[in-house]
Amino acid sequence: MAWALGLLLALCVCSEAADASSKTQAAPSYRRRLLADHKYKQNDPVPLYAAKVGPFANPSETYEYYKLPYCKPKDGVRYKTLGMGEVVDANRMATTPYQLNFMVERKNEVTCEKTLSDEDMIKFRRAVAEDWYFQMYYDDLPVWGFIGKVEKIIPKAGQPEYKFFLFTHIDFEIKANGENVIEINVLTDPNQAVDISENTKDVKVQFSYSVKWTQTTIAFDDRLQRYERFPLNPIHLEIHWFSIINSCVTVLLLTGFLATILMRVLKNDFVKFSREDAAMEEEESGWKYIHGDVFRFPPNKSLFCAFVGTGTQIFCLSLFIFALALIGVFYPYNRGALFTALIVLYALTACIAGYVATSYYVQMEGQGWVQNILVTCFCYCGPFFCMFMFLNTVAIVYRSTAALPFGTIVIILVIWGLVTIPLTVAGGIAGKNNKADFAAPCRTNKYPREIPELPWYRTALPQMAMAGFLPFSAIYVELYYIFASVWGHKVYIIWSILLIVYIILIIVTAFITVALTYFQLAVEDHRWWWRSFLCGGSTALFVYGYCFYYFYARSGMSGFMQTSFFFGYNGMVCFGFFLMLGTVGWRASLMFVRRIYQAIKCE
């Protein structure tokens, strides 16, 4: 598969050729080259790129900067070549008419004068009413500002009146250290705002800007630290740590309590089954009674193994993402780095899914291993692609930058078709040739035993509810900060806390699934395979339920596009979460079931 890896690397290099984002923890050789790329002399041109505009409350609903009738450069608008991750992040880097040459100050420089038409007024008025913002990049440093403001005038009698004002002047305050740009801030002057309310006609506006340079002692390597202390970051790290520790201690106490009960019950079971009078088959009861059925392979085992293989792949993918995060790859506003890593790592870890799925499928005496590989290829990518096509169509209708260009879609499809699928097939062939046996400690009866009638609370749905609640309680505090970062404008940088929560989530999921599997076997219900997977993955259902709470109670998002993007992509993330945690729960249950049946005498 060397050709597939080479093709993937070539595509990624081509797509990221123009990415010159600053890295705070880079290798020395890369740092020297990066520092040289960001050195300027007096009056050197430093371009200011406009990335996007959009409603502040709807982070997914973004548009190109020139969707609004702003002044354009005299030589026309040019677009910077972007990497794949930057495009997926809805950036479209367009040149602007602002001349921010290095260490050159300007005062009330006019970019253009124009008379706003009725159509222009409607566009600007809508942007001001919906609290639109703009995002720009100067020397790879992000900067933000608002389009305008709304003033509410309450007369002595009658209905309140709303006035819409458009900001026409921008003050750029830039700090430099020697030959490097260190910091940039944008201020909009409310005294130079133009009234664009509905009763105004033929408004003449003059767009202008000023530039002020100052020196600073902050080193180039430390210029991104200000974004880590940005006011939109998660509030007070100490409070955050306290909340996480409080939640984790509560969960661990509950887990320890259940573990103690389970171990004592198991100890009593082993003592009872070791007695000679308990060796008679007619006197057997509980989980030993079904030893001839507990290792009966599950129905729909091709789909089951495909889910386990894909869940294992997503689990490994999450570990790689954490490793990259902890070494400092995903620093604040590293445009599209996380999206690029997800796409590349998902493609490269496809061999894990193919190997695990087909290996288990062959061990379960499956014959259609080719069909199993195909199911593994499409069980997650298929639904995700359908959802993506629907949401991308919505974005195209809205003419949003969230709609991926055709070229980017082709690159992603090429990676999937020429890298992901071949690696899945290669892993599947390796798994098929794996000579490992399932190693069941008990023989399986020819005919399954009849399952006794069970109370309602021992059925699948109540068990899933119980299994999902405890792990969810360990992560719900962190979910707010994650949602506020992904679906808002906050910055998430405390990956160490997230890793701790992730480890506790895995441990709690494994334990609670093992406990419920034991209680299921104790009532002589041997259908634990799918049940353990569903119970392990049920936390994803709670997470998706939290999406509704966050959307309607904690955010100001609205509109069809933002709503569809929020619930559509969160649905796919929760589906991947379900596969990963379901795999964790099933693997833990498998180890547990093998262990307890190896400890007793069964024929």
Coordinates of C-alpha atoms in Angstrom, one line a residue:
M1 CA 0.0 0.0 0.0
A2 CA 3.0 2.3 -0.4
W3 CA 1.4 3.9 -3.5
A4 CA -1.7 4.8 -1.4
L5 CA 0.3 6.4 1.3
G6 CA 2.4 8.3 -1.2
L7 CA -0.7 9.6 -2.9
L8 CA -2.2 10.7 0.4
L9 CA 0.9 12.6 1.3
A10 CA 1.1 14.2 -2.1
L11 CA -2.5 15.4 -1.9
C12 CA -2.0 16.8 1.6
V13 CA 1.2 18.6 0.6
C14 CA -0.5 20.1 -2.4
S15 CA -3.5 21.2 -0.4
E16 CA -1.4 22.7 2.4
A17 CA 1.3 24.3 0.2
A18 CA 0.2 27.9 1.0
D19 CA -0.3 27.4 4.7
A20 CA 2.2 29.5 6.7
S21 CA 0.5 29.5 10.1
S22 CA 2.8 30.2 13.1
K23 CA 3.6 27.3 15.4
T24 CA 4.5 28.0 18.9
Q25 CA 6.2 24.6 19.5
A26 CA 7.9 24.0 16.1
A27 CA 11.1 22.2 15.3
P28 CA 14.2 24.5 15.2
S29 CA 14.6 24.2 11.4
Y30 CA 10.9 24.9 10.8
R31 CA 11.0 27.8 13.2
R32 CA 13.9 29.4 11.5
R33 CA 12.2 29.2 8.1
L34 CA 8.9 30.4 9.6
L35 CA 10.6 33.3 11.3
A36 CA 12.3 34.3 8.0
D37 CA 8.9 34.2 6.3
H38 CA 7.5 36.7 8.8
K39 CA 10.4 39.2 8.8
Y40 CA 9.7 42.6 7.2
K41 CA 11.5 45.9 6.6
Q42 CA 10.2 49.4 6.7
N43 CA 7.3 49.9 4.2
D44 CA 7.2 46.3 3.1
P45 CA 3.7 45.3 2.1
V46 CA 1.9 42.9 4.5
P47 CA -1.4 41.8 3.0
L48 CA -4.6 41.9 5.1
Y49 CA -6.9 39.1 4.1
A50 CA -10.7 39.0 4.7
A51 CA -11.7 35.5 5.7
K52 CA -15.5 35.7 6.2
V53 CA -18.5 37.5 7.6
G54 CA -21.6 36.2 9.2
P55 CA -24.0 36.4 12.2
F56 CA -22.2 36.2 15.5
A57 CA -24.8 33.9 16.9
N58 CA -24.6 31.4 14.0
P59 CA -21.0 30.4 13.7
S60 CA -21.7 28.0 10.8
E61 CA -23.5 30.6 8.7
T62 CA -20.6 32.4 7.2
Y63 CA -20.2 34.2 3.9
E64 CA -17.5 35.8 1.7
Y65 CA -16.5 39.2 2.9
Y66 CA -17.6 40.8 -0.4
K67 CA -21.1 39.5 0.0
L68 CA -21.5 42.9 1.6
P69 CA -20.9 45.8 -0.7
Y70 CA -17.6 46.9 0.8
C71 CA -14.9 48.7 -1.1
K72 CA -12.8 46.4 -3.3
P73 CA -9.1 46.7 -4.1
K74 CA -8.4 48.8 -7.2
D75 CA -6.6 46.0 -8.9
G76 CA -9.4 43.6 -8.2
V77 CA -10.1 40.9 -5.6
R78 CA -7.5 38.1 -5.4
Y79 CA -7.8 35.0 -3.3
K80 CA -5.1 33.3 -1.4
T81 CA -4.5 29.6 -2.0
L82 CA -5.7 27.7 1.0
G83 CA -5.0 24.3 2.5
M84 CA -7.7 21.6 2.7
G85 CA -8.3 22.2 6.4
E86 CA -8.7 25.9 5.9
V87 CA -11.3 25.5 3.2
V88 CA -13.2 23.0 5.4
D89 CA -13.1 25.6 8.1
A90 CA -15.1 27.9 5.8
N91 CA -12.3 30.4 5.2
R92 CA -12.0 32.3 1.9
M93 CA -9.0 34.6 2.1
A94 CA -9.7 37.6 -0.1
T95 CA -7.5 40.7 -0.5
T96 CA -8.7 44.0 0.9
P97 CA -8.1 47.6 0.0
Y98 CA -6.4 48.4 3.3
Q99 CA -2.7 49.2 2.9
L100 CA -1.0 48.1 6.1
N101 CA 2.6 48.4 5.1
F102 CA 5.1 47.5 7.8
M103 CA 5.7 50.3 10.2
V104 CA 3.8 52.9 8.1
E105 CA 1.2 54.8 9.9
R106 CA -1.9 56.3 8.2
K107 CA -4.5 58.7 9.3
N108 CA -8.1 58.7 8.0
E109 CA -7.0 57.1 4.7
V110 CA -10.1 56.8 2.4
T111 CA -10.6 53.5 0.6
C112 CA -13.6 54.6 -1.4
E113 CA -16.7 56.8 -1.5
K114 CA -20.0 55.4 -2.7
T115 CA -23.7 56.0 -2.7
L116 CA -25.5 53.0 -1.3
S117 CA -28.3 51.7 -3.5
D118 CA -31.5 50.2 -2.0
E119 CA -30.1 46.7 -2.4
D120 CA -26.9 47.7 -0.6
M121 CA -28.9 49.3 2.2
I122 CA -30.9 46.1 2.6
K123 CA -27.7 44.0 2.8
F124 CA -26.0 46.2 5.3
R125 CA -29.2 46.7 7.4
R126 CA -29.7 42.9 7.6
A127 CA -26.0 42.4 8.6
V128 CA -26.3 45.1 11.4
A129 CA -29.7 43.7 12.6
E130 CA -28.3 40.2 12.8
D131 CA -25.1 41.3 14.6
W132 CA -22.7 40.3 11.8
Y133 CA -19.0 40.3 12.4
F134 CA -16.0 40.1 10.1
Q135 CA -12.8 38.0 10.5
M136 CA -9.5 39.0 8.9
Y137 CA -6.0 37.7 9.0
Y138 CA -2.9 39.9 9.1
D139 CA 0.5 38.1 8.9
D140 CA -1.5 35.0 10.0
L141 CA -2.9 36.7 13.1
P142 CA -6.7 36.7 13.3
V143 CA -8.6 39.9 14.0
W144 CA -12.4 40.5 14.4
G145 CA -14.8 43.4 14.2
F146 CA -18.5 44.2 13.9
I147 CA -20.3 45.6 10.9
G148 CA -22.4 48.1 12.8
K149 CA -24.7 48.6 15.8
V150 CA -28.4 48.9 16.6
E151 CA -29.8 51.6 18.8
K152 CA -33.2 51.3 20.4
I153 CA -35.0 54.6 20.8
I154 CA -37.9 54.6 23.2
P155 CA -40.2 57.6 22.6
K156 CA -42.5 59.0 25.3
A157 CA -45.4 57.6 23.4
G158 CA -45.7 54.9 20.8
Q159 CA -43.7 51.9 19.9
P160 CA -39.9 51.8 20.3
E161 CA -37.9 52.7 17.2
Y162 CA -34.7 50.9 16.1
K163 CA -31.9 52.8 14.3
F164 CA -29.3 50.9 12.3
F165 CA -25.8 52.3 12.0
L166 CA -23.0 51.1 9.7
F167 CA -19.4 51.5 10.9
T168 CA -17.4 53.2 8.1
H169 CA -14.1 53.8 9.8
I170 CA -11.6 51.2 11.2
D171 CA -8.6 51.9 13.4
F172 CA -5.8 49.3 13.1
E173 CA -3.5 49.2 16.1
I174 CA -0.5 47.0 15.3
K175 CA 2.4 46.1 17.5
A176 CA 5.8 45.0 16.3
N177 CA 9.1 43.7 17.7
G178 CA 12.0 44.5 15.5
E179 CA 11.2 43.0 12.1
N180 CA 8.1 40.9 13.2
V181 CA 4.4 41.7 13.6
I182 CA 3.4 40.6 17.1
E183 CA -0.2 41.8 17.6
I184 CA -3.0 43.5 15.7
N185 CA -6.3 45.0 17.1
V186 CA -9.3 46.5 15.3
L187 CA -11.4 49.3 16.7
T188 CA -14.5 50.7 15.0
D189 CA -15.3 54.3 15.6
P190 CA -18.9 54.8 16.6
N191 CA -18.6 58.5 15.9
Q192 CA -18.1 57.7 12.3
A193 CA -21.1 55.5 11.8
V194 CA -23.7 56.1 9.1
D195 CA -27.5 55.8 9.7
I196 CA -28.9 53.2 7.3
S197 CA -32.3 52.8 8.9
E198 CA -35.3 52.1 6.7
N199 CA -36.4 55.8 6.3
T200 CA -33.0 56.8 4.9
K201 CA -32.4 57.2 1.1
D202 CA -29.4 57.7 -1.1
V203 CA -26.9 57.5 1.7
K204 CA -23.4 58.6 0.7
V205 CA -20.7 56.8 2.7
Q206 CA -17.0 57.3 2.9
F207 CA -15.1 54.2 4.0
S208 CA -11.8 55.0 5.7
Y209 CA -9.2 53.6 8.0
S210 CA -6.2 54.6 10.2
V211 CA -3.1 52.6 11.1
K212 CA -1.0 53.1 14.3
W213 CA 2.2 51.2 15.0
T214 CA 3.8 50.7 18.4
Q215 CA 6.8 48.7 19.6
T216 CA 6.5 45.8 22.1
T217 CA 9.0 43.4 23.9
I218 CA 6.9 40.3 23.2
A219 CA 8.9 37.7 21.3
F220 CA 7.7 36.3 18.0
D221 CA 7.4 32.8 19.5
D222 CA 5.0 34.2 22.2
R223 CA 2.7 36.2 20.0
L224 CA -0.1 33.6 20.0
Q225 CA -0.2 33.5 23.8
R226 CA -2.6 36.4 23.9
Y227 CA -5.3 34.3 22.2
E228 CA -4.9 31.7 24.9
R229 CA -5.9 34.4 27.4
F230 CA -8.6 35.8 25.2
P231 CA -11.8 36.8 27.1
L232 CA -13.8 34.3 25.0
N233 CA -11.7 31.4 26.5
P234 CA -13.3 29.0 29.1
I235 CA -13.7 31.0 32.3
H236 CA -11.2 30.8 35.1
L237 CA -9.2 27.6 34.9
E238 CA -9.4 27.0 38.6
I239 CA -13.2 26.8 38.5
H240 CA -13.0 24.6 35.5
W241 CA -10.6 22.2 37.3
F242 CA -12.8 22.2 40.4
S243 CA -15.9 21.3 38.4
I244 CA -14.1 18.5 36.6
I245 CA -12.7 17.0 39.8
N246 CA -16.0 17.3 41.6
S247 CA -17.7 15.4 38.7
C248 CA -15.0 12.8 38.5
V249 CA -14.9 12.1 42.2
T250 CA -18.7 11.6 42.2
V251 CA -18.5 9.2 39.3
L252 CA -15.6 7.3 40.7
L253 CA -17.4 6.9 44.1
L254 CA -20.4 5.5 42.3
T255 CA -18.2 3.2 40.2
G256 CA -16.4 2.0 43.3
F257 CA -19.6 1.3 45.0
L258 CA -20.9 -0.8 42.1
A259 CA -17.5 -2.5 41.8
T260 CA -17.6 -3.6 45.4
I261 CA -21.1 -5.0 45.1
L262 CA -20.2 -6.8 41.9
M263 CA -17.0 -8.4 43.3
R264 CA -18.8 -9.6 46.4
V265 CA -21.6 -11.1 44.3
L266 CA -19.1 -12.8 42.0
K267 CA -17.2 -14.2 44.9
N268 CA -20.3 -15.8 46.3
D269 CA -21.1 -17.2 42.9
F270 CA -17.7 -18.8 42.6
V271 CA -18.0 -20.3 46.1
K272 CA -21.4 -21.7 45.3
F273 CA -20.4 -23.2 41.9
S274 CA -17.3 -24.8 43.4
R275 CA -19.3 -27.0 45.7
E276 CA -19.9 -30.6 44.7
D277 CA -23.6 -30.4 45.1
A278 CA -23.8 -27.5 42.7
A279 CA -22.0 -29.5 40.0
M280 CA -25.2 -31.3 39.0
E281 CA -26.7 -29.7 35.8
E282 CA -30.2 -29.9 37.1
E283 CA -29.3 -27.8 40.0
E284 CA -27.5 -25.1 38.0
S285 CA -28.9 -21.6 38.0
G286 CA -27.8 -18.1 37.2
W287 CA -25.1 -17.3 34.7
K288 CA -23.5 -20.8 34.9
Y289 CA -26.7 -22.3 33.7
I290 CA -26.3 -20.7 30.2
H291 CA -22.6 -21.6 29.7
G292 CA -23.6 -23.5 26.6
D293 CA -25.3 -20.4 25.0
V294 CA -23.3 -17.5 26.2
F295 CA -20.7 -17.8 23.4
R296 CA -23.3 -18.3 20.7
F297 CA -22.4 -15.7 18.1
P298 CA -24.7 -12.7 17.6
P299 CA -27.2 -12.3 14.8
N300 CA -26.2 -9.9 12.0
K301 CA -22.5 -10.6 12.8
S302 CA -21.2 -9.0 9.7
L303 CA -22.7 -5.6 10.7
F304 CA -21.7 -6.3 14.3
C305 CA -18.1 -6.9 13.4
A306 CA -18.1 -3.8 11.0
F307 CA -19.3 -1.7 14.0
V308 CA -16.6 -3.1 16.2
G309 CA -13.9 -2.5 13.6
T310 CA -15.0 1.1 12.9
G311 CA -15.3 1.8 16.6
T312 CA -11.8 0.5 17.1
Q313 CA -10.6 2.8 14.3
I314 CA -12.3 5.8 15.9
F315 CA -10.8 5.0 19.3
C316 CA -7.3 4.9 17.8
L317 CA -8.1 8.1 15.8
S318 CA -9.0 9.9 19.1
L319 CA -5.7 8.8 20.7
F320 CA -3.7 10.2 17.7
I321 CA -5.6 13.5 18.0
F322 CA -4.9 13.7 21.7
A323 CA -1.2 13.0 21.0
L324 CA -1.0 15.8 18.4
A325 CA -2.9 18.2 20.7
L326 CA -0.6 17.6 23.6
I327 CA 2.5 18.4 21.6
G328 CA 1.0 21.7 20.6
V329 CA -0.2 21.2 17.0
F330 CA -3.7 22.6 17.6
Y331 CA -2.7 25.9 19.0
P332 CA -5.4 28.7 18.9
Y333 CA -6.5 29.8 15.4
N334 CA -4.2 27.4 13.5
R335 CA -6.6 27.5 10.6
G336 CA -8.0 24.1 9.7
A337 CA -5.3 22.0 11.4
L338 CA -7.8 19.9 13.3
F339 CA -9.9 19.2 10.2
T340 CA -6.8 18.3 8.2
A341 CA -5.6 15.9 10.9
L342 CA -9.1 14.3 11.2
I343 CA -9.3 13.7 7.4
V344 CA -5.7 12.3 7.1
L345 CA -5.7 10.2 10.2
Y346 CA -9.1 8.7 9.4
A347 CA -7.8 7.7 6.1
L348 CA -4.6 6.2 7.5
T349 CA -6.3 4.3 10.3
A350 CA -8.8 2.6 7.9
C351 CA -6.6 -0.5 7.9
I352 CA -7.4 -0.9 11.7
A353 CA -11.1 -1.1 10.9
G354 CA -10.6 -3.6 8.2
Y355 CA -8.3 -5.8 10.2
V356 CA -10.4 -5.9 13.4
A357 CA -13.8 -6.3 11.6
T358 CA -12.7 -9.1 9.3
S359 CA -10.6 -10.9 12.0
Y360 CA -13.6 -11.1 14.4
Y361 CA -15.9 -12.0 11.5
V362 CA -13.7 -15.0 10.5
Q363 CA -13.4 -16.0 14.2
M364 CA -17.2 -16.0 14.4
E365 CA -17.3 -18.5 11.5
G366 CA -18.5 -16.0 8.9
Q367 CA -18.2 -16.9 5.3
G368 CA -18.8 -13.7 3.4
W369 CA -15.7 -11.8 4.4
V370 CA -15.7 -9.7 1.2
Q371 CA -19.2 -8.5 2.1
N372 CA -18.0 -7.7 5.6
I373 CA -15.1 -5.5 4.3
L374 CA -17.6 -3.6 2.2
V375 CA -19.9 -3.1 5.1
T376 CA -16.9 -1.9 7.1
C377 CA -16.0 0.6 4.4
F378 CA -19.5 2.2 4.3
C379 CA -21.0 1.7 7.8
Y380 CA -19.8 5.1 8.9
C381 CA -18.6 6.8 5.8
G382 CA -21.9 6.1 4.0
P383 CA -24.2 7.9 6.4
F384 CA -21.7 10.7 6.9
F385 CA -21.4 11.2 3.1
C386 CA -25.2 11.4 2.8
M387 CA -25.4 13.9 5.6
F388 CA -22.6 15.9 4.2
M389 CA -24.2 16.1 0.7
F390 CA -27.5 17.3 2.2
L391 CA -25.8 20.0 4.4
N392 CA -23.4 21.1 1.6
T393 CA -26.5 21.5 -0.6
V394 CA -28.1 23.7 2.1
A395 CA -24.9 25.8 2.3
I396 CA -24.8 26.1 -1.5
V397 CA -28.4 27.4 -1.5
Y398 CA -27.4 30.0 1.1
R399 CA -24.2 30.8 -0.9
S400 CA -22.2 30.3 2.3
T401 CA -18.5 29.7 2.6
A402 CA -19.4 26.6 4.6
A403 CA -20.2 24.9 1.2
L404 CA -17.0 23.1 0.1
P405 CA -15.8 23.9 -3.4
F406 CA -15.9 21.2 -6.0
G407 CA -12.1 20.8 -6.0
T408 CA -12.0 20.2 -2.3
I409 CA -14.8 17.6 -2.5
V410 CA -12.8 15.8 -5.3
I411 CA -9.7 15.7 -3.1
I412 CA -11.6 14.2 -0.2
L413 CA -13.2 11.7 -2.5
V414 CA -9.9 10.8 -4.0
I415 CA -8.4 10.3 -0.5
W416 CA -11.4 8.1 0.5
G417 CA -11.4 6.1 -2.8
L418 CA -7.7 5.6 -3.3
V419 CA -6.5 5.5 0.3
T420 CA -9.2 4.7 2.8
I421 CA -10.9 1.9 0.9
P422 CA -7.6 0.2 -0.2
L423 CA -6.3 0.4 3.3
T424 CA -9.6 -1.1 4.7
V425 CA -9.4 -3.9 2.1
A426 CA -5.7 -4.5 3.0
G427 CA -6.5 -4.7 6.7
G428 CA -9.5 -7.0 5.9
I429 CA -7.3 -9.4 4.0
A430 CA -4.8 -9.4 6.8
G431 CA -7.6 -10.1 9.3
K432 CA -9.0 -12.9 7.1
N433 CA -5.6 -14.6 7.0
N434 CA -5.2 -14.2 10.8
K435 CA -5.2 -17.7 12.3
A436 CA -6.4 -16.8 15.7
D437 CA -9.3 -18.6 17.2
F438 CA -12.2 -17.1 19.2
A439 CA -11.0 -19.1 22.2
A440 CA -14.4 -19.6 23.9
P441 CA -13.9 -21.4 27.2
C442 CA -17.2 -23.3 26.9
R443 CA -18.7 -25.3 24.0
T444 CA -21.9 -23.9 22.5
N445 CA -25.0 -26.0 22.5
K446 CA -26.6 -26.9 19.1
Y447 CA -29.9 -25.4 20.1
P448 CA -30.3 -22.2 22.2
R449 CA -32.0 -22.3 25.6
E450 CA -35.3 -20.5 26.1
I451 CA -34.9 -17.2 27.8
P452 CA -37.2 -16.7 30.8
E453 CA -39.6 -13.9 30.8
L454 CA -37.9 -10.8 32.2
P455 CA -39.3 -7.6 33.9
W456 CA -39.5 -4.5 31.8
Y457 CA -36.5 -2.8 33.5
R458 CA -34.2 -5.6 32.3
T459 CA -35.0 -5.0 28.6
A460 CA -32.7 -3.2 26.2
L461 CA -34.0 0.4 26.5
P462 CA -34.0 0.7 30.3
Q463 CA -30.6 -1.0 30.4
M464 CA -29.3 1.5 27.8
A465 CA -30.6 4.4 29.8
M466 CA -28.9 3.2 33.0
A467 CA -25.7 2.5 31.1
G468 CA -25.5 5.9 29.4
F469 CA -26.3 8.1 32.4
L470 CA -23.3 7.4 34.5
P471 CA -20.6 8.0 31.8
F472 CA -22.6 11.1 30.6
S473 CA -22.5 12.5 34.1
A474 CA -18.7 12.4 34.0
I475 CA -18.4 14.5 30.8
Y476 CA -21.4 16.9 30.9
V477 CA -19.4 19.7 32.5
E478 CA -16.8 19.5 29.7
L479 CA -19.4 19.3 27.0
Y480 CA -20.4 22.9 27.5
Y481 CA -16.9 24.1 26.9
I482 CA -16.5 21.9 23.8
F483 CA -19.8 23.0 22.4
A484 CA -19.0 26.7 23.1
S485 CA -15.7 26.2 21.2
V486 CA -17.0 24.2 18.2
W487 CA -20.4 26.0 17.9
G488 CA -19.3 29.3 19.2
H489 CA -16.4 31.7 19.3
K490 CA -14.6 30.5 22.4
V491 CA -11.2 28.8 22.2
Y492 CA -10.5 25.4 23.7
I493 CA -6.9 25.0 24.7
I494 CA -7.0 22.8 27.9
W495 CA -6.5 19.4 26.2
S496 CA -5.0 17.9 29.4
I497 CA -8.3 18.3 31.2
L498 CA -10.1 16.8 28.2
L499 CA -7.8 13.8 28.1
I500 CA -8.4 13.1 31.8
V501 CA -12.2 13.3 31.2
Y502 CA -11.8 11.0 28.2
I503 CA -9.9 8.4 30.2
I504 CA -12.5 8.4 33.0
L505 CA -15.2 8.1 30.3
I506 CA -13.6 5.0 28.9
I507 CA -13.1 3.4 32.3
V508 CA -16.7 4.2 33.5
T509 CA -18.2 3.0 30.2
A510 CA -16.3 -0.3 30.4
F511 CA -17.2 -0.9 34.0
I512 CA -20.9 -0.1 33.8
T513 CA -21.3 -2.2 30.7
V514 CA -19.6 -5.2 32.5
A515 CA -21.9 -4.7 35.5
L516 CA -25.0 -4.7 33.3
T517 CA -23.7 -7.7 31.3
Y518 CA -23.3 -9.7 34.6
F519 CA -26.8 -8.8 35.7
Q520 CA -28.1 -9.9 32.3
L521 CA -26.4 -13.2 32.5
A522 CA -27.5 -13.7 36.1
V523 CA -31.1 -13.8 34.9
E524 CA -30.2 -16.4 32.2
D525 CA -30.4 -14.0 29.3
H526 CA -27.5 -15.0 27.0
R527 CA -28.1 -12.3 24.3
W528 CA -25.3 -10.1 25.7
W529 CA -23.4 -9.4 22.5
W530 CA -25.5 -6.6 21.0
R531 CA -26.8 -5.6 24.4
S532 CA -23.3 -4.8 25.6
F533 CA -22.5 -2.8 22.5
L534 CA -25.7 -0.8 22.7
C535 CA -25.3 -0.2 26.4
G536 CA -21.7 1.0 25.9
G537 CA -22.7 3.3 23.1
S538 CA -25.8 4.7 24.8
T539 CA -23.8 7.6 26.2
A540 CA -24.0 9.0 22.7
L541 CA -27.7 9.3 22.9
F542 CA -27.4 11.4 26.1
V543 CA -24.8 13.6 24.3
Y544 CA -27.3 14.1 21.4
G545 CA -30.0 14.9 23.9
Y546 CA -27.6 17.5 25.4
C547 CA -27.4 19.1 21.9
F548 CA -31.1 20.0 22.1
Y549 CA -30.6 21.6 25.5
Y550 CA -27.5 23.5 24.4
F551 CA -29.2 24.7 21.2
Y552 CA -32.4 26.0 22.7
A553 CA -31.2 27.0 26.2
R554 CA -27.5 28.0 26.0
S555 CA -27.0 29.4 22.6
G556 CA -28.6 32.1 20.4
M557 CA -28.4 30.0 17.2
S558 CA -31.4 30.2 14.7
G559 CA -32.2 29.8 11.1
F560 CA -32.6 26.6 8.9
M561 CA -29.0 26.5 7.9
Q562 CA -27.5 26.8 11.3
T563 CA -30.1 24.4 12.8
S564 CA -29.4 21.7 10.1
F565 CA -25.7 22.1 10.5
F566 CA -25.8 21.8 14.2
F567 CA -28.0 18.8 14.5
G568 CA -26.7 17.1 11.3
Y569 CA -23.0 17.2 12.1
N570 CA -23.6 16.6 15.8
G571 CA -25.7 13.5 14.8
M572 CA -22.7 12.1 12.8
V573 CA -20.3 12.9 15.7
C574 CA -22.6 11.1 18.1
F575 CA -22.8 8.2 15.8
G576 CA -19.1 7.9 15.8
F577 CA -19.1 8.3 19.6
F578 CA -21.7 5.5 19.7
L579 CA -19.5 3.1 17.7
M580 CA -16.4 3.9 19.8
L581 CA -18.0 3.6 23.2
G582 CA -20.0 0.6 22.0
T583 CA -16.8 -1.1 21.1
V584 CA -15.2 -0.3 24.4
G585 CA -18.3 -1.7 26.3
W586 CA -18.3 -4.9 24.2
R587 CA -14.6 -5.6 24.5
A588 CA -14.7 -5.1 28.3
S589 CA -17.7 -7.4 28.5
L590 CA -16.0 -10.0 26.3
M591 CA -13.0 -10.0 28.6
F592 CA -15.2 -10.3 31.6
V593 CA -17.4 -13.1 30.3
R594 CA -14.3 -15.1 29.2
R595 CA -12.7 -14.6 32.6
I596 CA -15.7 -15.8 34.7
Y597 CA -16.4 -18.9 32.5
Q598 CA -12.7 -19.8 32.6
A599 CA -12.9 -19.8 36.4
I600 CA -15.6 -22.5 36.6
K601 CA -15.9 -26.1 35.3
C602 CA -18.1 -26.3 32.3
E603 CA -18.4 -28.8 29.5

